[in-house]
XYZ file of C-alpha atoms in Angstrom:
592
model
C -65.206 -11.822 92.458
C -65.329 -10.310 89.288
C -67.186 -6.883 88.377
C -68.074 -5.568 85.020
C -64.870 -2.468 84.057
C -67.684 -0.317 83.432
C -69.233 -0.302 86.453
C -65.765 0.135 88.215
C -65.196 2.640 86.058
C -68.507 4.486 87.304
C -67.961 3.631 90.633
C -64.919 5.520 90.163
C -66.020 8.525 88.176
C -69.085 8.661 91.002
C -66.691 8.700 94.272
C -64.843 12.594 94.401
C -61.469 11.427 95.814
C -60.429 14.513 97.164
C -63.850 14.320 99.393
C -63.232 10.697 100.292
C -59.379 11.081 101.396
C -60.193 14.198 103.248
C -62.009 12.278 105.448
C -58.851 10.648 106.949
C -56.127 12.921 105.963
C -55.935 16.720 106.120
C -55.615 18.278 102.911
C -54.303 21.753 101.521
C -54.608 23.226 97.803
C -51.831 22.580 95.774
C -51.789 24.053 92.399
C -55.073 22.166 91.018
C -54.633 19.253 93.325
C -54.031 18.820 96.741
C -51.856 17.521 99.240
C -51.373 16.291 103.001
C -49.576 13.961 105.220
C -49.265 9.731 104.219
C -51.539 8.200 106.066
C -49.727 5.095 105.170
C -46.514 6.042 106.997
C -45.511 8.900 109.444
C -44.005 12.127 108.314
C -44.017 15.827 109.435
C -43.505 17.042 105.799
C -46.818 16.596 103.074
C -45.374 13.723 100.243
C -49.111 12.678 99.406
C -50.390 14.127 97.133
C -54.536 13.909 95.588
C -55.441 14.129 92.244
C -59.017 13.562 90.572
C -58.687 10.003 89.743
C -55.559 8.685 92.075
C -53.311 9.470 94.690
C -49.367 9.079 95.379
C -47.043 9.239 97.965
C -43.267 10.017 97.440
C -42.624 9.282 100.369
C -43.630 5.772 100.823
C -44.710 5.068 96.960
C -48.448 4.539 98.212
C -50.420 4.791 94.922
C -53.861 4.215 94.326
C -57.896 4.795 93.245
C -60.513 5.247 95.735
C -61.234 1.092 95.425
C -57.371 1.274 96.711
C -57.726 3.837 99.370
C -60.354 1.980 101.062
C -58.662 -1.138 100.846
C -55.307 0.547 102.346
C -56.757 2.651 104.884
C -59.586 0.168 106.592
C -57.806 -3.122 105.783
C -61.322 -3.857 103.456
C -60.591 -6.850 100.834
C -61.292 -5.256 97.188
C -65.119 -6.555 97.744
C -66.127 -4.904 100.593
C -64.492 -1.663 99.625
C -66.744 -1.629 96.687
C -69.379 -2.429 98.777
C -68.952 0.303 100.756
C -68.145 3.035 98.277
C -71.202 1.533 95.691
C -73.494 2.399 99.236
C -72.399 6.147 99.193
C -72.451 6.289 95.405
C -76.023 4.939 95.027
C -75.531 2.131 93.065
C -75.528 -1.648 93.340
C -73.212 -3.818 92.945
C -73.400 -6.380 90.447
C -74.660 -10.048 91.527
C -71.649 -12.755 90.488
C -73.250 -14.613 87.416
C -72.310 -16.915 84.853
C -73.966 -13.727 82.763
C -71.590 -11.128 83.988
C -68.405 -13.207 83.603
C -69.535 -14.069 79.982
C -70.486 -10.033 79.550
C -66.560 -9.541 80.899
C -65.141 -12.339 78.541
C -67.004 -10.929 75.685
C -65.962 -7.358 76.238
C -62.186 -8.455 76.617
C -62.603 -10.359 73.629
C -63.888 -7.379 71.644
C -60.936 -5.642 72.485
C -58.274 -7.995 71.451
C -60.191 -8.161 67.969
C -59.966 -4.164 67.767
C -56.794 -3.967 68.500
C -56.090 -6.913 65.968
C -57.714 -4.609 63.256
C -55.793 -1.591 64.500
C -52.406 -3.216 63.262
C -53.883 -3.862 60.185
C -54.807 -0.717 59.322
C -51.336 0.517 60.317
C -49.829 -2.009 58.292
C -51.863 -1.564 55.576
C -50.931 2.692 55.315
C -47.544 2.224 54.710
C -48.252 -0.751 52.264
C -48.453 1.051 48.436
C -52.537 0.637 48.400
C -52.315 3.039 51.430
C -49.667 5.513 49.714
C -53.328 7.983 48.838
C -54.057 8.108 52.867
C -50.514 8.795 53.843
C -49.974 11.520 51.806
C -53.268 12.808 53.283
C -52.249 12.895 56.539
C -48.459 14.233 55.479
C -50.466 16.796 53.310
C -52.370 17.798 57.249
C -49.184 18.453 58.776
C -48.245 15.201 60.231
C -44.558 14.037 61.566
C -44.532 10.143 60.834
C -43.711 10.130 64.635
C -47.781 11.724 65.617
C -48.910 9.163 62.829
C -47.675 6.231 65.060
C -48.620 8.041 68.192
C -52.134 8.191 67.071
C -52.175 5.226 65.380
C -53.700 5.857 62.395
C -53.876 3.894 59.506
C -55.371 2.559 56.038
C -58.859 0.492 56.062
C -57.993 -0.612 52.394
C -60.237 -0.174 49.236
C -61.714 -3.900 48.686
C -64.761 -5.764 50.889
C -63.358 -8.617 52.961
C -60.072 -7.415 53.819
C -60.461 -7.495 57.600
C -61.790 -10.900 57.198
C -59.238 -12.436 54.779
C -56.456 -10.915 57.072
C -57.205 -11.524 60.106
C -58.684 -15.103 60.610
C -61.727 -13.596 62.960
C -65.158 -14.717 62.326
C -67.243 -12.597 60.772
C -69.438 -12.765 63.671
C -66.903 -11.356 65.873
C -66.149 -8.549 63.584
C -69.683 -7.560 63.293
C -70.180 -7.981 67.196
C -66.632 -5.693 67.266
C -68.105 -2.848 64.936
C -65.886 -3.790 62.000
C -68.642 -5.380 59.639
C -71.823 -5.311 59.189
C -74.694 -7.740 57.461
C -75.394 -6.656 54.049
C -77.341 -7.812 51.531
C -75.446 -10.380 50.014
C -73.564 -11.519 53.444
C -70.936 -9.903 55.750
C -69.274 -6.421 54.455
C -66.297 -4.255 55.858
C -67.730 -1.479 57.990
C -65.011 1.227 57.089
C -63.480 1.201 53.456
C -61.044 2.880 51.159
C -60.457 5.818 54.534
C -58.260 6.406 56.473
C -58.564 4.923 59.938
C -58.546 6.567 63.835
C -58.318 4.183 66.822
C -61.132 5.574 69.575
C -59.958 4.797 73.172
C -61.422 4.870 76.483
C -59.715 7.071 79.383
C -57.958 3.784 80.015
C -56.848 3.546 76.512
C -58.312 0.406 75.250
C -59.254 0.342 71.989
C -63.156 0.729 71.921
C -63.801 1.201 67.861
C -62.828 3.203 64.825
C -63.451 6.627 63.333
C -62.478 6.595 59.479
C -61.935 9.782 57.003
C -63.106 9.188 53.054
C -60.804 9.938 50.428
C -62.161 10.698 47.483
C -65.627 11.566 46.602
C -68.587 10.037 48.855
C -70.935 10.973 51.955
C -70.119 10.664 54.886
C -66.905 12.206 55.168
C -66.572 11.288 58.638
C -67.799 7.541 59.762
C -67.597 6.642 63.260
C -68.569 2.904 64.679
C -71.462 1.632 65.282
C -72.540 1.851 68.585
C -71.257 -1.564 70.616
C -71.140 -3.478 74.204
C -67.862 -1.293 74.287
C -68.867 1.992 72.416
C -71.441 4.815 73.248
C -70.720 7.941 71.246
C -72.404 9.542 73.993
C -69.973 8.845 76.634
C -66.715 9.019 74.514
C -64.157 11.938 74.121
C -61.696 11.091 71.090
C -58.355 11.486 72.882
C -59.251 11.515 76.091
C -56.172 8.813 77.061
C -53.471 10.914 75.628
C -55.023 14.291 77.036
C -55.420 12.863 80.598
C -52.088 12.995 80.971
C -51.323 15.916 79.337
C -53.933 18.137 81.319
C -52.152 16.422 84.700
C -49.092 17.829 83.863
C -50.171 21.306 83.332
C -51.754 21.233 79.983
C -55.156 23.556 78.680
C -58.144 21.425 78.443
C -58.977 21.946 75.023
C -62.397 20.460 73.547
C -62.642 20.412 69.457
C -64.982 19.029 67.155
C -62.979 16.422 65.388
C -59.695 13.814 64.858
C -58.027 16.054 62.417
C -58.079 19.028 64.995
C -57.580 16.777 68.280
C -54.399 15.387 66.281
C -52.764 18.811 64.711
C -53.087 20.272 68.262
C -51.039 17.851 69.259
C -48.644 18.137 66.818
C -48.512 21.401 67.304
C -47.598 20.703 70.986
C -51.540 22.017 72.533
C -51.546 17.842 74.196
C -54.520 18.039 76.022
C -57.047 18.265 72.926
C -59.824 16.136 72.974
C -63.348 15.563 70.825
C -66.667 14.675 70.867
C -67.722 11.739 68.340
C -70.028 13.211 65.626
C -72.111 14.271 68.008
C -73.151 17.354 70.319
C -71.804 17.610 74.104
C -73.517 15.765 76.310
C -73.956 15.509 80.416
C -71.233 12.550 80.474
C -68.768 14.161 78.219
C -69.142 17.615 80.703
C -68.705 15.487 83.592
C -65.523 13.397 82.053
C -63.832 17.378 81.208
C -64.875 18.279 84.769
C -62.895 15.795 86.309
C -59.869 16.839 84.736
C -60.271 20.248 84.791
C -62.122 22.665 86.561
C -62.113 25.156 83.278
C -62.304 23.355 79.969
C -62.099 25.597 77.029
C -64.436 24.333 74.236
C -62.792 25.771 70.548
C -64.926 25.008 67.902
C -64.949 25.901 64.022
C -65.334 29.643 63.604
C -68.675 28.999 60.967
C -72.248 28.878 61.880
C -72.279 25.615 62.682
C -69.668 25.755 65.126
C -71.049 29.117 66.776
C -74.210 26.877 67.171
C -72.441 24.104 69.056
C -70.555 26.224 71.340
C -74.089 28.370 72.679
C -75.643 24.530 73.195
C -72.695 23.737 75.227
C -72.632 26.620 76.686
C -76.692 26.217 77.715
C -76.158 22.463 78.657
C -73.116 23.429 81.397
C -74.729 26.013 82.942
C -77.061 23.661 84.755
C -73.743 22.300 86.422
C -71.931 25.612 86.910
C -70.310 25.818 90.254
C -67.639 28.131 91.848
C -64.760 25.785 91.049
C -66.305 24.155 87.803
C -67.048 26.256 84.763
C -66.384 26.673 80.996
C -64.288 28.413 78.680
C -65.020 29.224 74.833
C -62.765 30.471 72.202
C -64.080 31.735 69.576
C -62.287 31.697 65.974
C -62.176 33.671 63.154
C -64.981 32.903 61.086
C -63.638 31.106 58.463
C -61.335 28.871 60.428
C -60.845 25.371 62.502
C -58.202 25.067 65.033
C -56.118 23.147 62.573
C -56.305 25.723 60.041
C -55.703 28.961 62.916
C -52.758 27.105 63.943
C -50.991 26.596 60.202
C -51.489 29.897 59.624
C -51.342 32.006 62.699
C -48.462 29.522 64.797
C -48.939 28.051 67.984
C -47.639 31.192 70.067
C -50.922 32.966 68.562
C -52.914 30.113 69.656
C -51.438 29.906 73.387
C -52.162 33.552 73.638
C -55.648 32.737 72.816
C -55.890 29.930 74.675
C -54.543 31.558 77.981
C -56.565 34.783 77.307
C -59.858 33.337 76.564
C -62.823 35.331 78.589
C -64.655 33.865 81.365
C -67.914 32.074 80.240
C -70.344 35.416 81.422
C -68.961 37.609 78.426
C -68.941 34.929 76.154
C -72.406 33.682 76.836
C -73.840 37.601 76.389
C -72.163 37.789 73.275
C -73.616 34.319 72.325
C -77.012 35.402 73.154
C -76.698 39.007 71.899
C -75.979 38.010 68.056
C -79.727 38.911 66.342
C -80.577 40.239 69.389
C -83.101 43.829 69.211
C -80.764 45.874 71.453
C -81.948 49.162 69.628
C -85.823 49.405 71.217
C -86.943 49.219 74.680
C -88.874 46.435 74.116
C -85.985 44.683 71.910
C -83.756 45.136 75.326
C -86.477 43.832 77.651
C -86.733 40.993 75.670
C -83.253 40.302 75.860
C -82.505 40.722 79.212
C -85.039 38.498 79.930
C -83.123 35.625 78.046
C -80.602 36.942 80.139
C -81.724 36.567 83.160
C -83.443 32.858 82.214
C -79.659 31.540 81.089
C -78.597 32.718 84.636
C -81.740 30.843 86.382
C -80.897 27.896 85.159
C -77.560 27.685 87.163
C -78.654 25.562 89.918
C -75.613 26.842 92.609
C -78.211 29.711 93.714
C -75.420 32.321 94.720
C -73.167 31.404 91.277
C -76.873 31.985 89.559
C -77.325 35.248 91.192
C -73.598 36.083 90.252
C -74.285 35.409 86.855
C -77.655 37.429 86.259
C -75.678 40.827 87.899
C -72.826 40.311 85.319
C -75.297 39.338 82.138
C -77.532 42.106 83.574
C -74.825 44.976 84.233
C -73.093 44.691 81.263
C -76.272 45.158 79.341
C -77.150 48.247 81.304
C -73.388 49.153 80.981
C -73.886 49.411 76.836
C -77.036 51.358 77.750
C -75.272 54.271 79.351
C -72.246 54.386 76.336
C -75.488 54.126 73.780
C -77.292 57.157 75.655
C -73.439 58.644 76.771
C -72.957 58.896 72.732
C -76.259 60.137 72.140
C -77.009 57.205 69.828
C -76.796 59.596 66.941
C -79.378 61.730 68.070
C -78.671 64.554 69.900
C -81.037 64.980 73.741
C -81.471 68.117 75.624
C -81.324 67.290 79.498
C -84.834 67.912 80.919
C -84.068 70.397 83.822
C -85.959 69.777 87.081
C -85.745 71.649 90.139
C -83.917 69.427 93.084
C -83.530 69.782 97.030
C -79.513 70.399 97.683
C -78.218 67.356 99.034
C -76.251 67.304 102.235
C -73.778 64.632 101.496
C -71.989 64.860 105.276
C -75.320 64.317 106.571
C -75.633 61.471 104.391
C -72.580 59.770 105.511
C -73.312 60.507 108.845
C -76.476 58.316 108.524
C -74.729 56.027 107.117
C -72.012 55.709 109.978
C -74.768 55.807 112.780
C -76.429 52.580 110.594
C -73.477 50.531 110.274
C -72.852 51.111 114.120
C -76.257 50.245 114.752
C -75.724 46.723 112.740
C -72.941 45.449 114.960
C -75.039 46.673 118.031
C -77.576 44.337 117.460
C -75.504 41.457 115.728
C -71.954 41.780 117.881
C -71.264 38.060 116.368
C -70.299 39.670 113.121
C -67.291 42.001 114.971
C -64.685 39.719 114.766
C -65.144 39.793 111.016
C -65.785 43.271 110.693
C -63.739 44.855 113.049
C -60.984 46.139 110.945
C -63.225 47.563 108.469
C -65.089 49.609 111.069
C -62.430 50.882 112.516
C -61.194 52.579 109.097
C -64.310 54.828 109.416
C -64.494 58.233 110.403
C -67.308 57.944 112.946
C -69.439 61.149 114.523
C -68.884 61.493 117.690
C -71.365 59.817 119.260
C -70.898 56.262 117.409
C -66.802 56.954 118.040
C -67.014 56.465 121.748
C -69.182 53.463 121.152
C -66.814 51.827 118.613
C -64.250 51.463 121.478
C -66.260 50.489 123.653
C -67.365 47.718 121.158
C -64.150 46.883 120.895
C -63.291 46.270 124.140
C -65.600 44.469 125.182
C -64.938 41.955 122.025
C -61.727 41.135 122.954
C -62.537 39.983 126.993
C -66.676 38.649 125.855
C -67.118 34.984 126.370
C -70.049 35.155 124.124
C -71.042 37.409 121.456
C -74.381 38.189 122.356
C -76.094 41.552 122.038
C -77.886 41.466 125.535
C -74.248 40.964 127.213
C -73.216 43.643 125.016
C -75.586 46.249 126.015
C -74.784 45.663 129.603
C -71.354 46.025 128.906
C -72.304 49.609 127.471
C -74.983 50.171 130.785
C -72.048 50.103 133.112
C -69.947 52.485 130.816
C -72.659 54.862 130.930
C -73.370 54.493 127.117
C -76.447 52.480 126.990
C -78.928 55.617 126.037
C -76.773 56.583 123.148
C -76.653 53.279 121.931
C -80.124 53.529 122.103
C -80.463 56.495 120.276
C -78.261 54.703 117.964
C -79.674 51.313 117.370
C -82.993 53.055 116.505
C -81.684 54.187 113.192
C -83.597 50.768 111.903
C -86.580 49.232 112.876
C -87.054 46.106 114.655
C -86.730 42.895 112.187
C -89.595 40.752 111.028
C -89.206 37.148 112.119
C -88.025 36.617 109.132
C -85.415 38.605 108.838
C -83.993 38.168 112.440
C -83.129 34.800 111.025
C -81.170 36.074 108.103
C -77.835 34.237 108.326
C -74.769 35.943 109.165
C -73.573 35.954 105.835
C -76.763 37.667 104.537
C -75.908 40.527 107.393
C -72.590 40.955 106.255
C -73.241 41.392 102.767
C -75.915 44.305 103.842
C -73.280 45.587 106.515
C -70.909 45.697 103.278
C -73.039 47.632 100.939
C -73.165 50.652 103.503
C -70.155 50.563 104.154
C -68.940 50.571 100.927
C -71.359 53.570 100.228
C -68.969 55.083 102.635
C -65.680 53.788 101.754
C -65.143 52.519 98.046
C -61.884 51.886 97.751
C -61.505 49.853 100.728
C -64.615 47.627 99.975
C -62.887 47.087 96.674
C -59.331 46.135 98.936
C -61.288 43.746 100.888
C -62.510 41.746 97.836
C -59.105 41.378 96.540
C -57.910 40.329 99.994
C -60.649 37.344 100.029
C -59.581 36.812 96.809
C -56.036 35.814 97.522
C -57.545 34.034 100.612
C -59.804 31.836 98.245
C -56.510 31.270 96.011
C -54.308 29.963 99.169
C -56.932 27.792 100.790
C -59.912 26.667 98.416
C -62.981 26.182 101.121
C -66.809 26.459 100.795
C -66.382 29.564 103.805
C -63.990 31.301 101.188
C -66.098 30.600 98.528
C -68.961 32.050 100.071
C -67.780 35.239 101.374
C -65.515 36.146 98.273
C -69.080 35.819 96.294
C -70.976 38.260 99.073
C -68.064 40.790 98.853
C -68.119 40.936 95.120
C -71.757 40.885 94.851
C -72.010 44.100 97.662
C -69.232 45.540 95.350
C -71.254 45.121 92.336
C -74.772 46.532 93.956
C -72.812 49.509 95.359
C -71.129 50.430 91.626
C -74.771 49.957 90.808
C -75.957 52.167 93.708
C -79.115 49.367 94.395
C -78.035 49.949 98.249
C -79.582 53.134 98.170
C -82.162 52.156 100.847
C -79.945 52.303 104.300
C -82.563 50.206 106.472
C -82.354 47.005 104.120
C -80.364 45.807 106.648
């Protein structure tokens, strides 16, 4: 049976391979990808190893897609493992036709007739009609050895040349991209520019990209869209870069050939562009599967500031923990080809590995023409703010977003007012209570012990922390009781807990204690754990700074190690109860 490449190729793209291997073998982060044991032959030491579009053993040699996997795993032919994975995937398979084999045959042909036209052109630029185009591309920086890399070349100045040269109908051609109907019968597509083979990830040549010399609009002519070519879908370099990124290379998005090309050159491999047009949803989800950070750099002008904030708006949608978005932004006046002439490439791998996380460079996006001088200039904005953050559909990345967009604007607020903003203020002096901070913290204490009274399931988590407290004396004896009874409990359930406490003699203070907050609605009784812990956290960080601040960085190195959604999700609640208690919103002890 035959099936149409691009629907194996979305089959493919639609079917997470980590997720699908992880099914049958246990895996472990390593570096981006991840590993485990063959599950093609035995061994005690991990040889297999994931990555986002294949696996490979080095043990065995087992090497493969997901369509492979399947097939080597289950003992499926290469039909019913597409079966199976187009089920889960959502999309149907193809019915055998005359039609689709044709569609196949045609889009093979199309091919071979590009890639026909792509030795042409390279024959034709070192020919002396293409003498103009190669001192272009000499003039750009370019080692004859990245010229036959890229395979660029020389469409020639006259009308018919493809034709004349290559023995191809003229109905092929046009079909292919390379002609089109004109007025007085077929014409070249691309002439007198220089020429840019566009590949697909698998890098079959797909159509061409030419560069005027001389004077003329456009500049820049890409090929007509074909059965092979959607300028929608395609990322200029995205064959060369694939591998590049796999072997350790930045994910570096541009806006054209020239810049894609003199990265390279400049040894920056894993450069790739869209096709004269704006990022779309496919090109975000191609980046995403090579990288979990792309880094969009585009030209330091107007223009480019403009693409980079409609990127920037179109990913957020997608944003999750372990896929985001980079953007580098360049002096004003420059392109990455021209930053990297003039500044070298050690200035531009500095950048590169320095460049912010997508937060700061989104508020600065936003910010430029913003009203930040007038209340209602700052309301404004933070409500365009807090609507970029909203769109973020991954609710707890969403609500990480709006407290970093949000605190950093209040954060320029207090250095305005801290510097007066150039006009002098007299404090307005109002007569206050004293404030008794032990008592304070002694409320505090008696609340957190009152927490882990009435939800014991969170003390094996919280333990440690609350035994760094300094405790009065009547939540101290309680605390080792607690304790105790955690480590013999066969289940951690408050009524078993308070009996525990009865027979010590201890159940009227805890009493006493647990009525330091009110009985819970229904609703929230059925908070989740991790909503419990995050409020636990804020008081207790009230209380103890330094060590709320030690436990984040603790999860953090956790979530490095061992990359799971439980990680995830309690490395986001600590730094979110870090953030609210720098903030002070956990002012109110019985939110709990």
């Amino acid at each position: 049976m035959s099936l149409p490449a691009p629907f194996l190729d979305e089959l493919r793209v639609r079917t997470p391979l980590p997720a699908l291997i992880g099914r049958r073998v246990r895996l472990e982060r390593s570096g981006r990808d991840q590993k485990g044991c063959c599950p093609f032959h035995n061994e005690k030491t991990p040889s297999f190893y994931v990555y986002d579009d294949h696996y490979h053993c080095f043990g065995c040699g087992a090497h493969g897609d997901a369509i492979s996997f399947v097939m080597q795993s289950e003992g499926a032919s290469f039909v019913e493992a597409v079966e199976r994975l187009a089920a889960e995937a959502g999309l149907e398979v193809p019915k055998p036709s005359p039609e689709a084999a044709e569609v196949a045959r045609r889009e093979a042909d199309l091919s071979d007739v590009l890639e026909a036209a792509a030795a042409e052109y390279r024959r034709r630029l070192l020919l002396p009609e293409g003498a103009a185009a190669l001192a272009y591309l000499r003039g750009r920086g370019l080692a004859n050895a990245t010229i036959e890399r890229f395979g660029l070349g020389w469409s020639g100045e006259g009308r018919g040349v493809l034709l004349a040269s290559l023995g191809i109908g003229a109905d092929r051609l046009i079909e292919a991209g390379l002609m089109k109907q004109g007025e007085r019968g077929p014409v070249d597509y691309f002439f007198n520019r220089v020429m840019f083979p566009i590949r697909d990830r698998r890098g079959r040549a797909i159509s061409f990209g030419g560069r005027l010399l001389g004077d003329g609009q456009p500049k820049y002519l890409n090929g007509p869209e074909t059965a092979l070519f959607s300028k929608r879908q395609t990322l200029y370099g995205l064959d060369r870069a694939r591998e590049a990124v796999r072997g350790g290379a930045a994910l570096i998005v541009v806006e054209g050939y020239m810049d894609v090309i003199a990265l390279a050159e400049a040894g920056f491999a894993g450069a790739v562009a869209p096709l004269g047009t704006a990022l779309t949803e496919a090109h975000l989800t191609e980046l995403w599967r090579l990288s979990p950070r792309p880094i969009l750099c585009f030209d330091g002008d107007a223009a480019g500031r403009r693409a980079a904030l409609r990127s920037a708006e179109l990913a957020l949608k997608a944003l999750t923990p372990d896929r985001s978005l980079a953007i580098l932004r360049l002096p004003e006046r420059d392109d990455p080809d021209s930053y990297v002439r003039r500044e070298g490439t050690a200035s531009f791998g500095a950048m590169i590995k320095a460049a912010p996380g997508l937060a700061d460079t989104l508020f600065d996006m936003l910010a430029e023409g913003a009203d930040r001088a007038t209340p209602e200039g700052r309301a404004a904005f933070r409500k365009r703010l807090e609507a970029a953050a909203h769109t973020i559909e991954d609710r707890s990345l969403a609500g990480e977003y709006r407290s970093a967009l949000v605190d950093r604007l209040f954060a320029e607020k207090r250095r305005s007012f801290g510097a007066g903003n150039g006009k002098p203020t007299r404090p307005v002096s109002l007569p206050r209570p004293p404030i008794d901070a032990e008592a304070i913290a002694q409320r505090r204490a008696r609340l957190l012990t009152a927490m882990l009274l009435r939800h014991p399931e969170l003390l094996p988590d919280l333990e440690e922390a609350f035994g760094s407290l300094a405790l009065p004396e009547d939540c101290a004896g309680l605390r080792a009781a607690m304790s105790a009874w955690l480590h013999g409990a066969e289940t951690l359930d408050s009524s078993d807990l308070l009996n525990h406490l009865t027979q010590l003699g201890l159940r009227d203070n805890a009493d006493r204690i647990g009525a330091t907050i009110p009985q819970r609605s229904a609703t929230k009784e059925a908070a989740s754990l991790l909503e419990l812990e995050a409020s636990w956290y804020e008081n207790y960080g009230l209380l103890n700074l330094d060590r709320l601040r030690e436990e984040c960085a603790e999860q953090e190195r956790r979530l490095a190690q061992n990359m799971t959604h439980e990680n995830q999700a309690k490395h986001i609640m600590l730094i979110t109860a870090l953030n609210r208690v720098v903030r002070c919103d956990s002012d109110d002890p019985d939110a709990a």
